[in-house]
Structure formats: structure tokens, C-alpha cells
Coordinates of C-alpha atoms in Angstrom, one line a residue:
M105 CA 10.3 -228.9 -103.4
L106 CA 8.6 -230.7 -106.2
S107 CA 10.0 -233.6 -108.0
L108 CA 9.6 -233.3 -111.8
G109 CA 10.1 -235.8 -114.5
D110 CA 9.7 -235.0 -118.2
Y111 CA 7.7 -237.1 -121.3
W112 CA 10.9 -238.3 -123.0
S113 CA 13.0 -240.0 -120.6
S114 CA 13.2 -241.4 -116.9
N115 CA 15.1 -238.3 -115.7
T116 CA 13.8 -236.3 -112.9
I117 CA 15.1 -233.0 -111.4
D118 CA 13.8 -231.2 -108.2
L119 CA 12.3 -227.6 -108.3
Y120 CA 12.2 -225.2 -105.4
L121 CA 8.8 -224.1 -105.4
H122 CA 8.3 -220.4 -105.5
R123 CA 6.4 -219.2 -102.4
R124 CA 3.4 -217.9 -104.3
F125 CA 2.6 -221.5 -105.2
Y126 CA 3.1 -223.0 -101.8
Y127 CA -0.8 -223.3 -101.2
L128 CA -1.3 -225.4 -104.6
A129 CA 1.2 -228.1 -103.0
D130 CA -0.8 -228.4 -99.7
P131 CA -0.9 -232.3 -98.9
N132 CA -4.5 -231.9 -98.2
N133 CA -6.2 -230.1 -100.9
G134 CA -3.4 -228.6 -103.1
I135 CA -3.7 -229.6 -107.1
L136 CA 0.0 -230.1 -107.5
K137 CA -0.2 -234.0 -106.7
S138 CA 2.0 -236.9 -108.3
G139 CA 1.1 -237.1 -111.8
R140 CA 0.0 -233.5 -112.5
E141 CA 1.3 -231.9 -115.7
I142 CA 2.7 -228.4 -115.5
F143 CA 4.5 -225.8 -117.7
L144 CA 7.4 -223.9 -116.5
T145 CA 9.4 -221.2 -118.0
G146 CA 11.9 -218.5 -116.5
C147 CA 13.8 -221.3 -114.8
Y148 CA 17.4 -221.2 -113.6
L149 CA 19.5 -224.0 -112.8
R150 CA 21.6 -224.5 -109.4
T151 CA 24.4 -227.0 -110.4
A152 CA 25.5 -229.6 -108.1
S153 CA 28.9 -227.6 -107.7
Q154 CA 27.0 -224.7 -106.1
G155 CA 25.6 -226.7 -103.2
S156 CA 23.9 -230.0 -102.8
G157 CA 24.9 -233.1 -104.5
H158 CA 22.7 -232.8 -107.6
S159 CA 21.5 -230.1 -109.6
R160 CA 17.9 -228.3 -109.1
L161 CA 15.9 -225.7 -110.6
L162 CA 15.5 -222.3 -108.8
P163 CA 12.3 -220.9 -107.9
T164 CA 10.1 -219.3 -110.7
E165 CA 6.9 -217.1 -110.8
Y166 CA 6.3 -218.5 -114.3
L167 CA 4.1 -221.8 -113.5
V168 CA 1.1 -222.8 -115.3
I169 CA -1.1 -225.8 -114.4
L170 CA -2.6 -228.3 -117.3
L171 CA -6.1 -229.3 -116.9
D172 CA -7.8 -232.0 -118.9
E173 CA -11.5 -231.7 -119.4
D174 CA -11.9 -235.3 -119.8
Q175 CA -10.6 -235.9 -116.3
D176 CA -13.5 -235.6 -113.6
D177 CA -11.2 -233.7 -111.0
D178 CA -10.2 -231.1 -113.6
A179 CA -13.9 -230.8 -114.9
M180 CA -15.2 -230.1 -111.3
L181 CA -12.5 -227.7 -110.6
L182 CA -13.4 -225.6 -114.1
G183 CA -17.1 -226.0 -113.2
A184 CA -16.9 -225.0 -109.6
Q185 CA -14.3 -222.2 -109.7
F186 CA -14.3 -220.6 -113.3
C187 CA -18.1 -220.5 -114.4
S188 CA -19.6 -218.0 -112.3
D189 CA -17.5 -215.0 -113.8
S190 CA -17.5 -213.5 -117.3
F191 CA -15.8 -210.5 -118.8
S192 CA -19.1 -208.7 -118.8
S193 CA -19.4 -209.1 -114.9
I194 CA -16.0 -207.5 -114.3
S195 CA -16.5 -204.0 -112.6
L196 CA -13.7 -201.7 -111.7
D197 CA -15.8 -200.4 -108.8
A198 CA -15.9 -203.9 -107.5
V199 CA -12.4 -204.4 -107.8
N200 CA -11.5 -201.2 -106.1
Q201 CA -13.6 -202.6 -103.2
G202 CA -11.4 -205.9 -103.1
N203 CA -13.4 -208.3 -105.2
S204 CA -11.4 -210.6 -107.3
Y205 CA -12.5 -212.8 -110.4
A206 CA -11.9 -216.3 -111.9
L207 CA -12.3 -216.2 -115.4
F208 CA -12.3 -218.8 -118.4
A209 CA -11.6 -217.8 -121.8
R210 CA -10.1 -219.1 -125.2
I211 CA -6.8 -217.7 -126.5
E212 CA -7.9 -216.2 -129.9
S213 CA -4.4 -214.6 -130.7
I214 CA -0.8 -214.0 -129.3
G215 CA 0.8 -210.8 -130.3
S216 CA 4.3 -209.7 -131.0
L217 CA 6.6 -208.5 -128.9
E218 CA 6.3 -204.7 -128.4
V219 CA 8.6 -202.3 -126.6
Q220 CA 7.3 -199.6 -124.3
G221 CA 8.6 -196.9 -122.0
K222 CA 10.4 -193.6 -122.6
H223 CA 13.5 -195.4 -123.5
D224 CA 12.0 -198.3 -125.1
T225 CA 13.3 -200.6 -122.3
L226 CA 9.9 -202.3 -121.2
Q227 CA 8.7 -205.2 -123.2
R228 CA 5.1 -206.1 -123.5
K229 CA 2.9 -208.8 -125.3
Q230 CA -0.8 -208.8 -125.8
V231 CA -2.9 -212.0 -125.9
T232 CA -6.5 -211.7 -126.7
L233 CA -9.0 -213.7 -125.0
I234 CA -12.6 -214.4 -125.8
D235 CA -15.2 -215.6 -123.3
N236 CA -18.0 -218.0 -123.8
D237 CA -20.3 -215.1 -124.4
G238 CA -18.1 -213.8 -127.3
V239 CA -16.6 -210.8 -125.3
R240 CA -13.0 -209.9 -125.8
L241 CA -10.3 -208.6 -123.6
K242 CA -6.7 -208.0 -123.4
F243 CA -4.4 -210.1 -121.5
L244 CA -1.0 -208.1 -121.1
L245 CA 2.2 -209.6 -120.0
W246 CA 5.0 -206.8 -119.1
G247 CA 8.8 -207.0 -118.8
D248 CA 10.0 -211.0 -117.8
Q249 CA 6.4 -211.8 -117.7
V250 CA 6.5 -212.1 -121.7
V251 CA 8.1 -215.6 -121.4
L252 CA 4.7 -216.9 -120.3
A253 CA 3.4 -216.5 -123.9
N254 CA 5.7 -219.0 -125.0
L255 CA 3.4 -221.7 -123.0
F256 CA 0.4 -220.6 -124.7
S257 CA -1.3 -221.6 -127.8
V258 CA -4.1 -220.3 -129.9
G259 CA -7.1 -222.2 -129.5
S260 CA -6.4 -223.4 -126.0
M261 CA -8.5 -222.4 -123.0
L262 CA -7.1 -220.4 -120.3
A263 CA -8.4 -220.2 -116.6
M264 CA -7.3 -217.2 -114.6
D265 CA -7.8 -217.1 -110.8
R266 CA -7.5 -213.7 -109.5
P267 CA -5.9 -211.6 -112.5
F268 CA -4.9 -208.2 -111.8
I269 CA -7.7 -206.0 -113.4
A270 CA -6.3 -202.7 -114.7
N271 CA -7.7 -199.9 -116.6
S272 CA -6.7 -199.7 -120.3
V273 CA -5.6 -196.1 -120.2
D274 CA -3.4 -196.8 -117.3
S275 CA -1.7 -199.6 -119.2
A276 CA -1.3 -197.7 -122.4
L277 CA -3.8 -199.8 -124.2
E278 CA -5.4 -198.5 -127.3
S279 CA -8.5 -200.6 -126.9
C280 CA -12.4 -199.8 -126.9
E281 CA -12.7 -201.7 -123.9
E282 CA -12.2 -199.9 -120.5
I283 CA -10.4 -202.8 -118.7
C284 CA -7.7 -205.4 -119.5
L285 CA -6.3 -208.2 -117.6
E286 CA -2.7 -208.5 -116.3
Y287 CA -0.5 -211.4 -114.5
G288 CA -0.5 -209.8 -110.9
S289 CA 1.3 -211.0 -107.8
A290 CA -1.7 -213.2 -106.8
T291 CA -2.6 -214.6 -110.3
Q292 CA -2.8 -218.1 -110.9
L293 CA -3.1 -219.6 -114.6
Y294 CA -4.4 -223.1 -115.7
L295 CA -4.4 -224.1 -119.5
V296 CA -6.7 -226.6 -121.3
P297 CA -4.5 -227.2 -124.2
F298 CA -6.0 -227.3 -127.8
V299 CA -5.8 -230.7 -129.4
Q300 CA -6.1 -230.5 -133.2
Q301 CA -8.4 -233.1 -134.3
E302 CA -6.9 -235.4 -137.0
E303 CA -9.1 -235.8 -140.1
Q304 CA -10.7 -239.1 -140.6
V305 CA -10.0 -240.3 -144.0
S306 CA -12.3 -243.2 -145.5
C307 CA -11.4 -245.2 -148.4

């Protein structure tokens, strides 16, 4: 259970944490500690009349942890965990042998909602990422996952721990790249939001 507060009031609400994020709330070395900012989407509310004495948010699989590169702990996390792998280092053979990757890239564009499938019932969104070497890959969101794109913004940096590595052909993606990235059952996302620098006007 996490207790969440918002920016604009003193209101708080409890969230039942999804089991895929339990390790993030470990009291010894988990990143979810008091003061940590997160983005959530796909949440449902359990009202007080349905159980306990106050309303709570039900578990969601769509949680993104915000990082600040100016904070020492966050900068150390990014440097230690997300600087070894690049898009060019990804190998499908290595993936098939059980290797996983931790990737860091800038969000270059967020595509519009597409409809896939035999009966046009499957939704998909493509997010184009570019890493520090200038290599681009598509990050695909399927079905209910498309709501995650609402948490992203062009120019922000996305850190992906254990993204699912898919073959572009298998994902019905028209791309010159052999592979694409997807939000898998073990994937954890971290976001360094893009901050627009205000222009300095001198008189």
C-alpha cells in the first residue's frame, strides 16, 4: 500500500500497489520512498461504500517513476543502471538466451492511435526513441497499454529496465530496423521530464 499526495492540495489517497512493483517498495533498497514522484494511469477507484472506511485506488500496471538528473541518487541510478546498453548492442540471439537490457533514450515523437487486427479491435501506439548514439527504435504500446503514452512528452528521456525485445516483423511493424521494444510483464519505466527553458530577455 502506498499513500499518495498531489501537488495542488493536502489531500492524500492510498494505492494498492500492483504485485509487479512490490520490489520497488522494498524498505531496504526500493526506490519508492517518501517524497518520490510518480505518474499513474489506468487507475480505478474503490469507494468507501465498497469496503473500508475511505476510498482507495486499485492496482494498476501503468506506473512510471520520475527521475531528476540534478538529484545525486537519481543521477547515480541512471549512470549505474542505464549507461551500459545502447540500441546498437541489442541482439535477438542474446535475448533468446535470456539476456535483458536497460536502455536510456529521448522521446522523439509519439504517434497517433492506430487500429490493428483482423476486425480492427486492437489498439496500438508507436513511440519513436533515439539513443545517445543517434540510433532510433520504435517502442510499441498495445491495447490497454496505450494509456501510458499520455504520461510521455516529446523531448523527455525514457529509461527502460527489461523492455520486451520483439522482432519488427512479428509486431507487424513497417520498419528498416530488425527489432522494436514493447512494454512487457517485467518492464519498468523511468522518466526524466523535459523542462522547457524560459528565454532570458535583457533590456
